[in-house]
CSV table of C-alpha atoms and ligand atoms in Angstrom, one decimal:
chain,number,residue,atom,x,y,z
Y,30,UNK,CA,-14.2,-48.7,-3.5
Y,31,UNK,CA,-11.5,-46.3,-1.9
Y,32,UNK,CA,-8.0,-47.0,-1.9
Y,33,UNK,CA,-4.9,-45.6,-0.5
Y,34,UNK,CA,-1.4,-45.6,-2.4
Y,35,UNK,CA,0.9,-43.1,-1.5
Y,36,UNK,CA,1.7,-41.7,1.7
Y,37,UNK,CA,3.4,-39.0,1.8
Y,38,UNK,CA,4.2,-38.6,5.5
Y,39,UNK,CA,3.3,-36.2,7.8
Y,40,UNK,CA,3.0,-32.9,6.0
Y,41,UNK,CA,2.4,-29.2,7.1
Y,42,UNK,CA,0.1,-26.5,5.7
Y,43,UNK,CA,1.8,-25.7,2.3
Y,44,UNK,CA,1.6,-22.1,1.8
Y,45,UNK,CA,1.7,-21.6,5.3
Y,46,UNK,CA,5.2,-19.5,5.6
Y,47,UNK,CA,6.7,-19.3,9.5
Y,48,UNK,CA,8.4,-16.2,10.5
Y,49,UNK,CA,10.0,-18.6,12.9
Y,50,UNK,CA,10.7,-22.4,12.4
Y,51,UNK,CA,8.4,-23.9,15.2
Y,52,UNK,CA,6.9,-27.6,16.3
Y,53,UNK,CA,3.8,-27.3,14.5
Y,54,UNK,CA,0.3,-28.6,16.2
Y,55,UNK,CA,-1.1,-31.9,14.7
Y,56,UNK,CA,-4.3,-31.2,16.4
Y,57,UNK,CA,-4.6,-27.6,15.6
Y,58,UNK,CA,-4.5,-28.7,11.6
Y,59,UNK,CA,-1.2,-27.7,11.3
Y,60,UNK,CA,0.5,-31.2,10.2
Y,61,UNK,CA,-1.7,-33.5,8.6
Y,62,UNK,CA,-1.1,-37.0,7.8
Y,63,UNK,CA,-1.0,-37.3,3.8
Y,64,UNK,CA,-2.0,-39.2,2.0
Y,65,UNK,CA,-3.5,-39.8,-1.6
Y,66,UNK,CA,-6.1,-42.2,-2.8
Y,67,UNK,CA,-7.6,-43.8,-5.8
Y,68,UNK,CA,-11.4,-44.2,-6.2
Y,69,UNK,CA,-12.3,-47.2,-8.1
Y,70,UNK,CA,-15.5,-45.9,-9.7
Y,71,UNK,CA,-15.3,-42.6,-10.5
Y,72,UNK,CA,-11.2,-43.1,-10.9
Y,73,UNK,CA,-10.8,-39.5,-9.6
Y,74,UNK,CA,-7.4,-39.1,-7.0
Y,75,UNK,CA,-7.5,-37.4,-4.2
Y,76,UNK,CA,-5.9,-36.5,-0.6
Y,77,UNK,CA,-7.1,-38.5,2.0
Y,78,UNK,CA,-7.1,-35.6,4.7
Y,79,UNK,CA,-9.3,-32.4,4.1
Y,80,UNK,CA,-7.7,-28.8,5.6
Y,81,UNK,CA,-10.6,-26.6,7.0
Y,82,UNK,CA,-10.9,-24.0,4.2
Y,83,UNK,CA,-10.3,-21.1,6.0
Y,84,UNK,CA,-6.9,-22.1,7.3
Y,85,UNK,CA,-5.8,-22.7,3.7
Y,86,UNK,CA,-7.2,-19.8,2.3
Y,87,UNK,CA,-7.6,-16.4,4.3
Y,88,UNK,CA,-6.3,-12.9,4.4
Y,89,UNK,CA,-2.7,-14.0,4.4
Y,90,UNK,CA,-2.6,-16.1,1.3
Y,91,UNK,CA,1.1,-15.6,-0.1
Y,92,UNK,CA,0.6,-17.7,-3.8
Y,93,UNK,CA,0.5,-14.5,-6.3
Y,94,UNK,CA,-0.1,-15.3,-10.5
Y,95,UNK,CA,1.6,-12.4,-11.1
Y,96,UNK,CA,4.9,-13.2,-9.7
Y,97,UNK,CA,6.5,-15.1,-13.3
Y,98,UNK,CA,6.3,-14.2,-17.0
Y,99,UNK,CA,5.0,-17.0,-18.1
Y,100,UNK,CA,1.7,-17.1,-16.5
Y,101,UNK,CA,0.6,-13.4,-17.1
Y,102,UNK,CA,1.7,-14.6,-20.8
Y,103,UNK,CA,-0.5,-17.6,-21.0
Y,104,UNK,CA,-3.4,-16.0,-19.0
Y,105,UNK,CA,-3.2,-12.8,-22.1
Y,106,UNK,CA,-3.2,-15.1,-24.6
Y,107,UNK,CA,-6.0,-17.0,-23.2
Y,108,UNK,CA,-8.0,-14.3,-22.7
Y,109,UNK,CA,-8.1,-12.9,-26.7
Y,110,UNK,CA,-9.1,-16.6,-27.4
Y,111,UNK,CA,-11.9,-16.2,-24.9
Y,112,UNK,CA,-12.9,-13.4,-26.2
Y,113,UNK,CA,-12.6,-14.0,-30.4
Y,114,UNK,CA,-14.1,-17.7,-29.7
Y,115,UNK,CA,-17.5,-17.2,-27.2
Y,116,UNK,CA,-17.3,-13.3,-27.0
Y,117,UNK,CA,-18.4,-13.1,-23.8
Y,118,UNK,CA,-20.9,-10.6,-22.2
Y,119,UNK,CA,-20.0,-11.1,-19.3
Y,120,UNK,CA,-17.1,-13.7,-18.0
Y,121,UNK,CA,-17.1,-14.7,-14.1
Y,122,UNK,CA,-13.5,-15.9,-12.7
Y,123,UNK,CA,-13.6,-18.2,-9.7
Y,124,UNK,CA,-10.7,-18.0,-7.9
Y,125,UNK,CA,-9.3,-14.8,-9.4
Y,126,UNK,CA,-5.9,-13.9,-7.3
Y,127,UNK,CA,-4.2,-10.8,-8.2
Y,128,UNK,CA,-6.0,-10.9,-11.7
Y,129,UNK,CA,-3.0,-12.1,-13.6
Y,130,UNK,CA,-6.1,-13.3,-16.1
Y,131,UNK,CA,-9.3,-10.5,-15.8
Y,132,UNK,CA,-7.0,-8.0,-16.2
Y,133,UNK,CA,-7.0,-8.7,-20.3
Y,134,UNK,CA,-10.7,-7.9,-19.7
Y,135,UNK,CA,-13.4,-5.0,-19.7
Y,136,UNK,CA,-14.0,-4.4,-16.1
Y,137,UNK,CA,-17.7,-3.8,-17.1
Y,138,UNK,CA,-18.0,-7.7,-18.2
Y,139,UNK,CA,-15.8,-9.1,-15.7
Y,140,UNK,CA,-16.8,-10.8,-12.3
Y,141,UNK,CA,-13.9,-11.9,-10.1
Y,142,UNK,CA,-14.8,-14.6,-6.9
Y,143,UNK,CA,-11.7,-14.8,-4.7
Y,144,UNK,CA,-11.5,-15.7,-0.7
Y,145,UNK,CA,-8.4,-14.2,0.4
Y,146,UNK,CA,-9.0,-11.1,1.2
Y,147,UNK,CA,-5.4,-9.9,0.5
Y,148,UNK,CA,-6.1,-10.9,-3.1
Y,149,UNK,CA,-9.5,-9.8,-3.5
Y,150,UNK,CA,-8.5,-6.0,-2.5
Y,151,UNK,CA,-5.7,-6.5,-5.3
Y,152,UNK,CA,-8.8,-7.2,-8.1
Y,153,UNK,CA,-10.7,-4.2,-6.2
Y,154,UNK,CA,-8.1,-1.7,-6.6
Y,155,UNK,CA,-7.4,-2.4,-10.2
Y,156,UNK,CA,-11.3,-1.5,-10.9
Y,157,UNK,CA,-12.7,-5.2,-10.9
Y,158,UNK,CA,-16.3,-6.3,-9.1
Y,159,UNK,CA,-14.9,-8.8,-6.6
Y,160,UNK,CA,-16.7,-10.7,-4.2
Y,161,UNK,CA,-14.6,-11.6,-1.3
Y,162,UNK,CA,-16.2,-15.0,-0.9
Y,163,UNK,CA,-15.8,-18.6,-1.6
Y,164,UNK,CA,-17.4,-20.3,-4.2
Y,165,UNK,CA,-20.6,-22.2,-3.3
Y,166,UNK,CA,-24.1,-22.0,-4.1
Y,167,UNK,CA,-24.9,-19.6,-2.3
Y,168,UNK,CA,-22.4,-16.4,-3.3
Y,169,UNK,CA,-23.7,-18.1,-7.1
Y,170,UNK,CA,-27.5,-17.1,-6.2
Y,171,UNK,CA,-26.5,-13.7,-5.3
Y,172,UNK,CA,-24.5,-13.5,-8.7
Y,173,UNK,CA,-27.5,-14.4,-10.7
Y,174,UNK,CA,-29.5,-11.8,-8.8
Y,175,UNK,CA,-27.3,-8.8,-9.2
Y,176,UNK,CA,-25.6,-10.0,-13.0
Y,177,UNK,CA,-28.7,-12.9,-14.2
Y,178,UNK,CA,-27.0,-15.3,-16.1
Y,179,UNK,CA,-23.3,-15.6,-17.3
Y,180,UNK,CA,-22.2,-16.8,-20.1
Y,181,UNK,CA,-18.0,-17.4,-19.4
Y,182,UNK,CA,-17.1,-18.8,-16.1
Y,183,UNK,CA,-13.5,-19.2,-16.2
Y,184,UNK,CA,-11.3,-20.8,-13.1
Y,185,UNK,CA,-7.8,-22.0,-13.3
Y,186,UNK,CA,-6.3,-23.8,-10.4
Y,187,UNK,CA,-9.5,-23.2,-8.0
Y,188,UNK,CA,-11.5,-26.1,-8.7
Y,189,UNK,CA,-9.2,-29.2,-7.6
Y,190,UNK,CA,-9.1,-26.6,-4.3
Y,191,UNK,CA,-12.8,-27.0,-3.1
Y,192,UNK,CA,-13.7,-29.8,-0.9
Y,193,UNK,CA,-17.3,-29.8,-1.8
Y,194,UNK,CA,-17.6,-30.6,-6.2
Y,195,UNK,CA,-21.0,-31.4,-6.0
Y,196,UNK,CA,-21.8,-28.3,-4.3
Y,197,UNK,CA,-19.1,-26.3,-6.7
Y,198,UNK,CA,-20.9,-27.8,-9.8
Y,199,UNK,CA,-24.4,-26.9,-8.5
Y,200,UNK,CA,-23.2,-23.4,-8.0
Y,201,UNK,CA,-22.1,-23.3,-11.8
Y,202,UNK,CA,-24.7,-24.9,-12.9
Y,203,UNK,CA,-27.0,-22.3,-11.2
Y,204,UNK,CA,-25.1,-18.9,-12.7
Y,205,UNK,CA,-24.1,-20.4,-16.5
Y,206,UNK,CA,-26.1,-19.6,-19.3
Y,207,UNK,CA,-28.4,-22.0,-21.6
Y,208,UNK,CA,-25.5,-21.9,-24.2
Y,209,UNK,CA,-23.0,-20.8,-22.0
Y,210,UNK,CA,-19.7,-22.4,-21.1
Y,211,UNK,CA,-17.3,-23.4,-18.1
Y,212,UNK,CA,-13.3,-23.7,-18.8
Y,213,UNK,CA,-11.5,-25.5,-16.0
Y,214,UNK,CA,-7.8,-25.8,-15.9
Y,215,UNK,CA,-5.4,-27.4,-13.6
Y,216,UNK,CA,-2.3,-30.0,-13.2
Y,217,UNK,CA,-2.9,-33.1,-15.0
Y,218,UNK,CA,-2.9,-36.3,-13.2
Y,219,UNK,CA,-1.6,-38.0,-16.8
Y,220,UNK,CA,1.7,-35.6,-16.5
Y,221,UNK,CA,2.2,-36.1,-12.7
Y,222,UNK,CA,2.3,-39.8,-13.4
Y,223,UNK,CA,4.6,-39.5,-16.3
Y,224,UNK,CA,6.8,-36.6,-14.6
Y,225,UNK,CA,7.0,-38.7,-11.1
Y,226,UNK,CA,6.0,-35.3,-9.6
Y,227,UNK,CA,4.5,-36.5,-6.4
Y,228,UNK,CA,5.0,-32.8,-5.2
Y,229,UNK,CA,1.6,-31.9,-6.9
Y,230,UNK,CA,0.2,-34.1,-3.8
Y,231,UNK,CA,-0.1,-30.7,-1.1
Y,232,UNK,CA,-3.1,-30.2,1.3
Y,233,UNK,CA,-4.7,-27.7,-1.3
Y,234,UNK,CA,-4.6,-30.0,-4.0
Y,235,UNK,CA,-7.8,-31.8,-2.9
Y,236,UNK,CA,-7.9,-33.9,-6.0
Y,237,UNK,CA,-5.8,-34.2,-9.3
Y,238,UNK,CA,-8.1,-34.4,-12.2
Y,239,UNK,CA,-7.5,-36.3,-15.1
Y,240,UNK,CA,-10.1,-35.9,-18.3
Y,241,UNK,CA,-11.7,-39.3,-17.6
Y,242,UNK,CA,-12.7,-38.8,-13.5
Y,243,UNK,CA,-14.0,-35.0,-14.3
Y,244,UNK,CA,-16.4,-36.7,-17.1
Y,245,UNK,CA,-17.8,-39.0,-14.4
Y,246,UNK,CA,-17.9,-35.6,-12.0
Y,247,UNK,CA,-19.5,-33.9,-14.5
Y,248,UNK,CA,-22.8,-36.1,-15.4
Y,249,UNK,CA,-24.4,-35.5,-12.6
Y,250,UNK,CA,-24.8,-32.0,-13.6
Y,251,UNK,CA,-25.7,-32.8,-17.6
Y,252,UNK,CA,-22.4,-31.0,-18.4
Y,253,UNK,CA,-19.9,-32.9,-20.6
Y,254,UNK,CA,-16.3,-32.2,-21.8
Y,255,UNK,CA,-16.3,-30.3,-25.1
Y,256,UNK,CA,-13.0,-29.3,-25.7
Y,257,UNK,CA,-9.9,-30.1,-24.0
Y,258,UNK,CA,-5.9,-28.5,-24.5
Y,259,UNK,CA,-2.7,-29.0,-23.4
Y,260,UNK,CA,-0.9,-26.7,-21.8
Y,261,UNK,CA,2.5,-27.0,-20.2
Y,262,UNK,CA,2.0,-24.5,-17.3
Y,263,UNK,CA,2.4,-26.1,-13.6
Y,264,UNK,CA,3.8,-28.6,-14.9
Y,265,UNK,CA,1.6,-30.0,-17.7
Y,266,UNK,CA,-2.2,-29.1,-17.2
Y,267,UNK,CA,-5.4,-29.6,-18.9
Y,268,UNK,CA,-7.6,-26.9,-19.5
Y,269,UNK,CA,-11.6,-28.7,-19.9
Y,270,UNK,CA,-13.7,-26.6,-21.9
Y,271,UNK,CA,-17.3,-27.4,-20.6
Y,272,UNK,CA,-21.0,-27.2,-21.5
Y,273,UNK,CA,-24.3,-28.3,-20.6
Y,274,UNK,CA,-25.2,-31.9,-22.3
Y,275,UNK,CA,-28.6,-30.0,-24.1
Y,276,UNK,CA,-26.5,-27.8,-26.2
Y,277,UNK,CA,-26.0,-29.3,-29.0
Y,278,UNK,CA,-24.7,-25.9,-31.1
Y,279,UNK,CA,-21.3,-26.9,-30.1
Y,280,UNK,CA,-19.7,-30.1,-31.7
Y,281,UNK,CA,-17.4,-32.4,-29.4
Y,282,UNK,CA,-14.1,-31.8,-30.3
Y,283,UNK,CA,-11.5,-35.2,-31.7
Y,284,UNK,CA,-9.0,-33.9,-28.8
Y,285,UNK,CA,-11.4,-35.1,-25.9
Y,286,UNK,CA,-11.2,-38.4,-27.5
Y,287,UNK,CA,-7.7,-38.8,-27.8
Y,288,UNK,CA,-7.1,-37.2,-24.4
Y,289,UNK,CA,-9.7,-39.9,-23.3
Y,290,UNK,CA,-7.8,-42.7,-25.2
Y,291,UNK,CA,-4.2,-41.3,-24.2
Y,292,UNK,CA,-5.2,-41.5,-20.3
Y,293,UNK,CA,-6.8,-45.1,-21.0
Y,294,UNK,CA,-3.3,-45.7,-22.9
Y,295,UNK,CA,-1.6,-45.0,-19.0
Y,296,UNK,CA,-4.3,-46.8,-17.6
Y,297,UNK,CA,-5.3,-43.9,-15.1
Y,298,UNK,CA,-8.3,-45.9,-15.0
Y,299,UNK,CA,-6.6,-49.1,-12.9
Y,300,UNK,CA,-5.3,-48.6,-9.2
Y,301,UNK,CA,-2.2,-50.6,-10.6
Y,302,UNK,CA,-0.8,-47.5,-12.3
Y,303,UNK,CA,-0.9,-45.7,-8.8
Y,304,UNK,CA,0.9,-48.8,-7.1
Y,305,UNK,CA,3.8,-47.9,-9.5
Y,306,UNK,CA,4.0,-44.6,-9.1
Y,307,UNK,CA,4.2,-44.8,-5.7
Y,308,UNK,CA,7.2,-47.0,-6.0
Y,309,UNK,CA,8.5,-44.8,-8.5
Y,310,UNK,CA,8.1,-41.9,-6.2
Y,311,UNK,CA,10.0,-44.2,-3.4
Y,312,UNK,CA,13.4,-43.9,-5.6
Y,313,UNK,CA,12.8,-40.8,-6.6
Y,314,UNK,CA,13.3,-39.7,-3.0
Y,315,UNK,CA,16.4,-41.7,-2.6
Y,316,UNK,CA,17.8,-40.4,-5.8
Y,317,UNK,CA,17.4,-36.9,-4.6
Y,318,UNK,CA,18.4,-37.6,-0.7
Y,319,UNK,CA,21.7,-38.9,-2.4
Y,320,UNK,CA,22.3,-35.9,-4.8
Y,321,UNK,CA,22.1,-33.7,-2.2
Y,322,UNK,CA,24.4,-36.0,0.8
Y,323,UNK,CA,26.6,-36.0,-1.9
Y,324,UNK,CA,27.3,-31.9,-2.4
Y,325,UNK,CA,27.6,-31.5,1.5
Y,326,UNK,CA,29.8,-34.8,1.6
Y,327,UNK,CA,31.6,-32.2,-0.9
Y,328,UNK,CA,30.9,-29.3,1.4
Y,329,UNK,CA,29.4,-28.0,-1.7
Y,330,UNK,CA,26.7,-25.2,-0.5
Y,331,UNK,CA,22.9,-25.9,-2.5
Y,332,UNK,CA,20.6,-23.2,-2.6
Y,333,UNK,CA,16.6,-23.5,-3.9
Y,334,UNK,CA,15.0,-21.5,-6.6
Y,335,UNK,CA,11.6,-20.6,-6.1
Y,336,UNK,CA,9.4,-21.7,-3.1
Y,337,UNK,CA,6.9,-23.6,-4.3
Y,338,UNK,CA,3.7,-24.7,-2.3
Y,339,UNK,CA,5.1,-28.0,-4.0
Y,340,UNK,CA,8.1,-27.6,-2.6
Y,341,UNK,CA,6.8,-28.0,1.2
Y,342,UNK,CA,5.6,-31.2,-0.1
Y,343,UNK,CA,9.6,-32.6,-1.3
Y,344,UNK,CA,11.5,-31.2,1.9
Y,345,UNK,CA,8.7,-32.9,4.7
Y,346,UNK,CA,8.6,-35.9,2.4
Y,347,UNK,CA,12.6,-36.2,1.9
Y,348,UNK,CA,13.1,-34.4,5.3
Y,349,UNK,CA,15.8,-32.4,3.6
Y,350,UNK,CA,16.9,-29.5,6.3
Y,351,UNK,CA,19.2,-26.1,5.9
Y,352,UNK,CA,22.3,-28.8,5.8
Y,353,UNK,CA,21.4,-29.7,2.5
Y,354,UNK,CA,19.6,-26.9,0.9
Y,355,UNK,CA,20.5,-23.6,2.7
Y,356,UNK,CA,17.9,-21.5,1.7
Y,357,UNK,CA,15.4,-20.5,-0.9
Y,358,UNK,CA,15.2,-17.5,-3.1
Y,359,UNK,CA,11.9,-16.3,-4.3
Y,360,UNK,CA,10.4,-13.1,-5.6
Y,361,UNK,CA,6.6,-13.2,-3.6
Y,362,UNK,CA,6.8,-10.9,-1.2
Y,363,UNK,CA,5.0,-12.5,1.3
Y,364,UNK,CA,7.5,-15.4,1.6
Y,365,UNK,CA,10.4,-13.0,2.3
Y,366,UNK,CA,12.2,-14.1,5.6
Y,367,UNK,CA,9.9,-16.7,6.5
Y,368,UNK,CA,10.3,-20.2,6.6
Y,369,UNK,CA,9.1,-23.3,4.0
Y,370,UNK,CA,6.7,-24.5,6.7
Y,371,UNK,CA,7.7,-27.9,8.3
Y,372,UNK,CA,11.6,-27.0,7.4
Y,373,UNK,CA,14.7,-24.8,9.2
Y,374,UNK,CA,14.6,-23.3,5.4
Y,375,UNK,CA,14.7,-20.1,5.4
Y,376,UNK,CA,13.3,-18.1,1.9
Y,377,UNK,CA,15.1,-14.9,1.1
Y,378,UNK,CA,14.0,-12.2,-1.5
Y,379,UNK,CA,15.6,-12.8,-4.6
Y,380,UNK,CA,18.8,-11.2,-5.5
Y,381,UNK,CA,20.5,-11.7,-8.7
Y,382,UNK,CA,23.8,-11.7,-6.3
Y,383,UNK,CA,22.3,-14.5,-4.6
Y,384,UNK,CA,22.2,-16.7,-7.3
Y,385,UNK,CA,26.1,-14.8,-8.2
Y,386,UNK,CA,27.1,-16.6,-5.7
Y,387,UNK,CA,25.7,-19.8,-5.9
Y,388,UNK,CA,26.9,-23.0,-7.8
Y,389,UNK,CA,24.3,-25.3,-7.2
Y,390,UNK,CA,20.8,-24.5,-7.3
Y,391,UNK,CA,17.9,-26.9,-6.0
Y,392,UNK,CA,15.0,-25.9,-8.8
Y,393,UNK,CA,11.9,-26.0,-6.4
Y,394,UNK,CA,9.7,-24.1,-9.5
Y,395,UNK,CA,11.2,-26.7,-11.6
Y,396,UNK,CA,7.4,-26.1,-14.0
Y,397,UNK,CA,9.4,-23.0,-14.3
Y,398,UNK,CA,12.3,-24.1,-15.5
Y,399,UNK,CA,12.7,-22.5,-19.2
Y,400,UNK,CA,11.7,-19.1,-17.9
Y,401,UNK,CA,14.7,-19.5,-14.8
Y,402,UNK,CA,16.9,-20.9,-17.1
Y,403,UNK,CA,16.5,-18.2,-19.5
Y,404,UNK,CA,17.2,-15.4,-16.4
Y,405,UNK,CA,19.6,-17.3,-15.4
Y,406,UNK,CA,21.9,-17.9,-18.2
Y,407,UNK,CA,25.0,-16.3,-16.7
Y,408,UNK,CA,24.9,-18.7,-14.2
Y,409,UNK,CA,24.5,-21.7,-16.3
Y,410,UNK,CA,27.2,-20.2,-18.0
Y,411,UNK,CA,29.4,-19.8,-15.7
Y,412,UNK,CA,29.4,-23.6,-15.3
Y,413,UNK,CA,26.8,-23.3,-12.5
Y,414,UNK,CA,24.5,-26.4,-12.3
Y,415,UNK,CA,20.4,-26.7,-11.6
Y,416,UNK,CA,19.5,-29.5,-9.2
Y,417,UNK,CA,15.9,-31.2,-10.3
Y,418,UNK,CA,14.0,-34.3,-9.4
Y,419,UNK,CA,11.4,-34.0,-12.4
Y,420,UNK,CA,11.2,-36.5,-14.2
Y,421,UNK,CA,13.9,-38.2,-12.2
Y,422,UNK,CA,16.4,-36.3,-9.9
Y,423,UNK,CA,19.4,-35.6,-11.4
Y,424,UNK,CA,21.7,-33.0,-12.0
Y,425,UNK,CA,21.4,-30.3,-14.7
V,515,LIG,P1,4.2,-22.0,-8.6
V,515,LIG,C1,0.3,-22.6,-6.5
V,515,LIG,O1,1.3,-23.3,-5.7
V,515,LIG,C2,-0.8,-22.9,-5.0
V,515,LIG,P2,3.0,-23.5,-6.0
V,515,LIG,C3,-2.0,-23.0,-5.5
V,515,LIG,N1,-2.4,-24.0,-4.8
V,515,LIG,C4,-1.1,-23.9,-7.4
V,515,LIG,O2,-2.5,-24.6,-7.3
V,515,LIG,C5,-0.8,-23.2,-7.9
V,515,LIG,O3,-0.1,-21.9,-7.6
V,515,LIG,C6,-1.5,-23.0,-9.1
V,515,LIG,C7,8.6,-18.4,-7.4
V,515,LIG,N2,9.5,-17.3,-8.9
V,515,LIG,O4,3.8,-21.3,-9.6
V,515,LIG,C8,7.4,-17.7,-7.4
V,515,LIG,C9,10.5,-17.1,-8.8
V,515,LIG,O5,10.8,-17.0,-7.0
V,515,LIG,O6,5.0,-23.0,-9.1
V,515,LIG,C10,6.4,-18.5,-6.9
V,515,LIG,O7,6.5,-18.9,-5.6
V,515,LIG,N3,11.2,-16.7,-9.7
V,515,LIG,C11,-2.7,-21.9,-6.0
V,515,LIG,O8,3.1,-22.0,-4.9
V,515,LIG,C12,6.7,-19.7,-7.2
V,515,LIG,O9,8.0,-19.7,-7.6
V,515,LIG,C13,10.5,-17.0,-11.0
V,515,LIG,O10,11.8,-16.4,-11.9
V,515,LIG,O11,3.4,-24.7,-6.3
V,515,LIG,C14,6.4,-20.7,-8.2
V,515,LIG,O12,5.1,-21.1,-7.7
V,515,LIG,C15,9.7,-17.7,-10.9
V,515,LIG,C16,9.5,-18.0,-12.4
V,515,LIG,C17,9.2,-18.3,-9.9
V,515,LIG,O13,3.0,-22.6,-7.5
């Protein structure tokens, strides 16, 4: 049974930055009613409305994995571990974005899949074999014909973006070698619940996995999780190491059982947990608006830092406009001088001068808090304050 638990209101597509603010068209799927649901059988948390894939991932997709220092550094470390632990002859990355991970592998050993043409171009330019296609069974057959079986398939922040999970895992098992390993990482549902980071829900995150729900999905494909790593990236993620059930040469680590236990302790398998979460989200909204309105009342300007996809959910859910947050700064070239979807708030190119001229900054990219606090230590030193909503709205 599928039960709804969170209504985040009318939302635009999170990464569709506009040149000018304008009324968005519901018929054209530019806005949709964002609700979050819980499947009592599979324990999977998902969105109610699925947006046609071409509307989300196309040649104008702005998000670039290499825009922070944190992600390329994390990917470098991971690549070393993959090489050491699994010694892949061939590695396939699903959703290779601008190559932040794959660039750590030898070109002749790597295959990229990236549906957004503007991003696929980047890895092609770097010399990596790149399919500019959506991941599905047909592509997987094509890859098998060309490269035969693949021994490591890797995918970060992509699988939860694809609606048809059946097709995703069929395509993976089609091309994964007998003793091959699938590694996927995505934001952790448990961390989202703990941090009340409801902004993890936006049109691209069709699913938010827990280890429990992923185990249930994988069963059907004779796949199982044999290891899991907790990551601090993207607000708390899980990296799952997955193998075929019949492959007995790899042992299941203790960490997997511990993860299941922890998720059970937080009752991720129970609907009540999500109702409680909904209550906390409402509180979070009220508190954040109260903080921002107080600044406005005292004629103090607040700007935003990091126009993340998550920010789109917050601003639209809390109905925050440029009276409350004047503008955002962001380093992503394709977001520059465009408006956060659904709002009249412009994104300006990151410039130290803008930070120097500010006193109060809403931390949109809260998942990069450490990196940003380090970068903006002078702002903090001279008494500048950040505002965050995670795990609860406050000034820091
Ligand atoms: P960041 C995207 O989500 C979309 P977003 C996608 N759906 C997904 O799952 C995750 O990525 C992986 C900027 N920034 O990574 C860059 C600065 O300006 O939290 C980015 O625009 N200065 C695929 O958008 C944004 O913040 C900085 O110093 O929520 C961060 O976006 C830093 C560190 C970042 O992902």
